[in-house]
mmCIF file of C-alpha atoms and ligand atoms in Angstrom:
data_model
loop_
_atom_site.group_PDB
_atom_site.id
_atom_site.type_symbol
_atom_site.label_atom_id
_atom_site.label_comp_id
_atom_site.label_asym_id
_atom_site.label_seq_id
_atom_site.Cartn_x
_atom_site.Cartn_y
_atom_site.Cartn_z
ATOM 1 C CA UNK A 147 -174.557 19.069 -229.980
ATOM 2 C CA UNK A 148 -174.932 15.761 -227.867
ATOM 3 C CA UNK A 149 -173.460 17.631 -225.014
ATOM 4 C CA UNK A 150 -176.724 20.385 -225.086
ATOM 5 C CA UNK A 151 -179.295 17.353 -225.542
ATOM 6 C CA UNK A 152 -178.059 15.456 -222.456
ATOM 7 C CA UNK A 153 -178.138 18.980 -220.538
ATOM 8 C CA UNK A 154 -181.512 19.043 -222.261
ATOM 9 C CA UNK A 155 -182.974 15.370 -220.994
ATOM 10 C CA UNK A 156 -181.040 16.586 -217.631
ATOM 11 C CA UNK A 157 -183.041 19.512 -217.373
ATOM 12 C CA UNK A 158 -186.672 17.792 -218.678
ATOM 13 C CA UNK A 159 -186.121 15.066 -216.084
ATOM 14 C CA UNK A 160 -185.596 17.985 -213.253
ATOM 15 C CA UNK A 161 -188.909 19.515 -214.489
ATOM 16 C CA UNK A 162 -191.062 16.435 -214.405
ATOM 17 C CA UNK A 163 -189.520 15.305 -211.392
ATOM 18 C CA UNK A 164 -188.751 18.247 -209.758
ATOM 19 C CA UNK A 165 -186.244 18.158 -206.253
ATOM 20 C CA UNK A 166 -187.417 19.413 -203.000
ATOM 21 C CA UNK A 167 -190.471 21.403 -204.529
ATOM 22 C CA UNK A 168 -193.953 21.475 -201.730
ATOM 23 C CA UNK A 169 -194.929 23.138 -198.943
ATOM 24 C CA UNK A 170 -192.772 25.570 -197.017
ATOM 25 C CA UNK A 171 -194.553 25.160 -193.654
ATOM 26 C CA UNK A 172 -191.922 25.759 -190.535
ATOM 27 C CA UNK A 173 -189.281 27.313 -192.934
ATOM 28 C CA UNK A 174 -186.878 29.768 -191.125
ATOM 29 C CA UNK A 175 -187.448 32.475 -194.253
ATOM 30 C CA UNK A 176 -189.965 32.397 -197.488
ATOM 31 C CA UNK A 177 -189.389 34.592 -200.251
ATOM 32 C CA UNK A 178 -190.871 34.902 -203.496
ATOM 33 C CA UNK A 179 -189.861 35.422 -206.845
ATOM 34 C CA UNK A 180 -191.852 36.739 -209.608
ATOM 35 C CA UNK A 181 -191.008 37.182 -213.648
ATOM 36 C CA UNK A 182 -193.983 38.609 -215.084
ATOM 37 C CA UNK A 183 -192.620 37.814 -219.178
ATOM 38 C CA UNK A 184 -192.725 34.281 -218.670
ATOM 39 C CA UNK A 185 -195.471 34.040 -215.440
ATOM 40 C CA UNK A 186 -192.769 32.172 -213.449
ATOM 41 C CA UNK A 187 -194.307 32.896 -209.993
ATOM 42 C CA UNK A 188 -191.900 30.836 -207.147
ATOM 43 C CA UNK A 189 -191.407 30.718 -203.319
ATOM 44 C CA UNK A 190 -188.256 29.710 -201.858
ATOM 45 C CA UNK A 191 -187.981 28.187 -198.370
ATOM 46 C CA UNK A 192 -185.094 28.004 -196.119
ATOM 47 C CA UNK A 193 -184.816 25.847 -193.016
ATOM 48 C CA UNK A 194 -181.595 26.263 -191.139
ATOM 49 C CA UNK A 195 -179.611 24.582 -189.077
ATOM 50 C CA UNK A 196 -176.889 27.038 -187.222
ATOM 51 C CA UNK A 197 -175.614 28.539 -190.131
ATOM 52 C CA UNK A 198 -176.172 25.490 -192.436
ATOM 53 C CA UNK A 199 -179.509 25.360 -195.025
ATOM 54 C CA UNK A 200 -180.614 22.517 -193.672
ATOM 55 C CA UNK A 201 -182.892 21.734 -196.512
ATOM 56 C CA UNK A 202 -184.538 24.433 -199.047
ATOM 57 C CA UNK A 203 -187.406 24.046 -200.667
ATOM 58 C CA UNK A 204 -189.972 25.517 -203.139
ATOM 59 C CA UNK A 205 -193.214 25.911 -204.338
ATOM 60 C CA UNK A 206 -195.162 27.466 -207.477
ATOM 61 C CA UNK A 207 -195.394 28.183 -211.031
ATOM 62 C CA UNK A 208 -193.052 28.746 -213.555
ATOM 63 C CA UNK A 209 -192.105 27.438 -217.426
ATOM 64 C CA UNK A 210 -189.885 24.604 -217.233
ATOM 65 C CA UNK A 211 -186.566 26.165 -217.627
ATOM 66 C CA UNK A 212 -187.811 28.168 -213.972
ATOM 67 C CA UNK A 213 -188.839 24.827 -212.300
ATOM 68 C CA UNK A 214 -186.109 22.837 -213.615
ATOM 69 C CA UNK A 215 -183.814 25.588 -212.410
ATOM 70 C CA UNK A 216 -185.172 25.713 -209.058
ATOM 71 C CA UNK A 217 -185.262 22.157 -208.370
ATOM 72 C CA UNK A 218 -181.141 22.337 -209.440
ATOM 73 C CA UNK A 219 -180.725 25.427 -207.107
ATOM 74 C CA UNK A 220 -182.693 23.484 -203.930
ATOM 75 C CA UNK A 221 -180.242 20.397 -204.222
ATOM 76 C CA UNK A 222 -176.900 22.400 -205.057
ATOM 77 C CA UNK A 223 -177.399 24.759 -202.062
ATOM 78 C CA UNK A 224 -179.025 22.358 -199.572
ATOM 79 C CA UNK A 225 -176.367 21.496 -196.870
ATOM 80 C CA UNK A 226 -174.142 24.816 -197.815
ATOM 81 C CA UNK A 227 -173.784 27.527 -195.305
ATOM 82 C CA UNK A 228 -174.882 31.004 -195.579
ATOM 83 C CA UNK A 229 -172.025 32.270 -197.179
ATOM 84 C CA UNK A 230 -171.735 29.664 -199.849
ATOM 85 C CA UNK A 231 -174.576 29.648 -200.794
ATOM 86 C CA UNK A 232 -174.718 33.396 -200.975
ATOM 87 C CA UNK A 233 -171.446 32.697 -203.365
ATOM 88 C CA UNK A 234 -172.849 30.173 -205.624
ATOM 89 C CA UNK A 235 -175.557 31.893 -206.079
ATOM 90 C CA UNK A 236 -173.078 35.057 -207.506
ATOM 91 C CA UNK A 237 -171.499 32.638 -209.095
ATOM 92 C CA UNK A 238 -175.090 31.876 -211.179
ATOM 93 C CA UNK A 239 -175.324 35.489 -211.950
ATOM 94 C CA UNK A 240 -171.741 35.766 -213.001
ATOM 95 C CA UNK A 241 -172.223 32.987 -215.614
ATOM 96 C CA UNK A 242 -175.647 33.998 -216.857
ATOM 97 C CA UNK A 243 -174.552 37.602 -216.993
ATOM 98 C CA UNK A 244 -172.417 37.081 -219.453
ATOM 99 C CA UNK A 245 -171.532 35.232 -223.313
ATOM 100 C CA UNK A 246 -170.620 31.998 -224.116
ATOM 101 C CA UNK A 247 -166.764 31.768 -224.305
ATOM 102 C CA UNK A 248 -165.680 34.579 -221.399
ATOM 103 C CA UNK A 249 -163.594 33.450 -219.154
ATOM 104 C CA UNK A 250 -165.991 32.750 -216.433
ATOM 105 C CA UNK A 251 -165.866 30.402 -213.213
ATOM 106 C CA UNK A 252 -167.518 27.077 -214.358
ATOM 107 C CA UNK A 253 -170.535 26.358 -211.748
ATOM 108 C CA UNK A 254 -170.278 22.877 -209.846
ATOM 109 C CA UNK A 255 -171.054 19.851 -212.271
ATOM 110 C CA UNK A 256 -174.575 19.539 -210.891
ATOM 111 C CA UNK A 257 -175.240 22.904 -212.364
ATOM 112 C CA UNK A 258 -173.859 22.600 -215.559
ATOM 113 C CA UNK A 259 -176.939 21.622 -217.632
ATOM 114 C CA UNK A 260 -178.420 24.961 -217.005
ATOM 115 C CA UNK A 261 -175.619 26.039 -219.917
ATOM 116 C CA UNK A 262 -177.883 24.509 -222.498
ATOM 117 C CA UNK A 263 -180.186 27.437 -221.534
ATOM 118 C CA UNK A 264 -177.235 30.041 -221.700
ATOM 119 C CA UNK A 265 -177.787 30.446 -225.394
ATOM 120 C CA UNK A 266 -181.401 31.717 -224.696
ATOM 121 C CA UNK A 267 -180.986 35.269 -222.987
ATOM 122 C CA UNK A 268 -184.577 35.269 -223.027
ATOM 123 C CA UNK A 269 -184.694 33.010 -220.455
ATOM 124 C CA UNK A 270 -181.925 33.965 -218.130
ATOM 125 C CA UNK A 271 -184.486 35.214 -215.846
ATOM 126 C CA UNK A 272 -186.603 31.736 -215.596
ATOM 127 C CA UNK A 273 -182.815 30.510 -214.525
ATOM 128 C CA UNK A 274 -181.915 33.334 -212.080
ATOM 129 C CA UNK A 275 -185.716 33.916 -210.606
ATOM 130 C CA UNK A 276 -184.980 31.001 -207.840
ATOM 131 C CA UNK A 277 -181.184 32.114 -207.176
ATOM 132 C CA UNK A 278 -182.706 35.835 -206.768
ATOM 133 C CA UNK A 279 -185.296 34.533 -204.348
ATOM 134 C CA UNK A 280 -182.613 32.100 -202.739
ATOM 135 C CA UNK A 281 -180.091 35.772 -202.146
ATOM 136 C CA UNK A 282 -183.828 37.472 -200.731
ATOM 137 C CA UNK A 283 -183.861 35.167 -198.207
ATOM 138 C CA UNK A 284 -180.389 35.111 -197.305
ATOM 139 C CA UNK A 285 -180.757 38.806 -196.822
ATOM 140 C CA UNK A 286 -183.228 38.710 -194.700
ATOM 141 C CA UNK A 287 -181.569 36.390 -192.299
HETATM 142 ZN ZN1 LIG B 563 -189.869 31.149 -217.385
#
């Protein structure tokens, strides 16, 4: 489907060139995420401004699907407040948790590439291990 091979080249360019992914030195809150079938080993930074994510970051290891999904998650959340972020990030779980074809909220454009990996269950935890670590942090705030 031409649709899945641009999500595909969308998602390939996000692991090679991945978004907001270093050091988390100074970050308000540093969680880490951790999927031991795939070795997808993250850490997601916050750094807040009032009750804005300033920027968020992350560092680590993971299969591309994980990186390529983080690097999505860091922009798409980055200048969101708490709350929305906290709701997006539902919203990821929502859409993952369940089949093609249910009558599910559609993420924001910027995430939709990650539905080229819906068709994997395998994998849904490589896509959810940064928005996992992303709610962590959020709770600990
Ligand atoms: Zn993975």
């Amino acid at each position: 489907m031409a649709k899945n091979s641009f999500y595909k080249t969308v998602l390939m360019d996000h692991y090679r060139h991945p978004r907001n992914k270093g050091d988390l030195n100074g970050a308000d809150v540093v969680r880490r995420g951790h999927n031991p079938r795939c070795g997808d080993d993250i850490e997601v930074g916050l750094y807040l401004q009032g009750d804005k994510l300033d920027q968020v970051k992350f560092r680590g290891r993971g299969c591309s699907v994980c990186i390529a999904a983080a690097s999505m998650m860091s922009e798409a959340v980055t200048g969101c407040s708490r709350q929305e972020a906290h709701h997006l990030s539902e919203e990821m779980h929502d859409w993952f948790g369940k089949g093609n074809g249910s009558d599910v909220n559609q993420p924001p454009d910027d995430l939709q590439a990650l539905s080229a990996v819906r068709e994997y269950p395998a994998r849904r935890r490589c896509v959810l291990l940064s928005w996992d670590a992303l709610t962590d942090a959020l709770e600990m705030l």
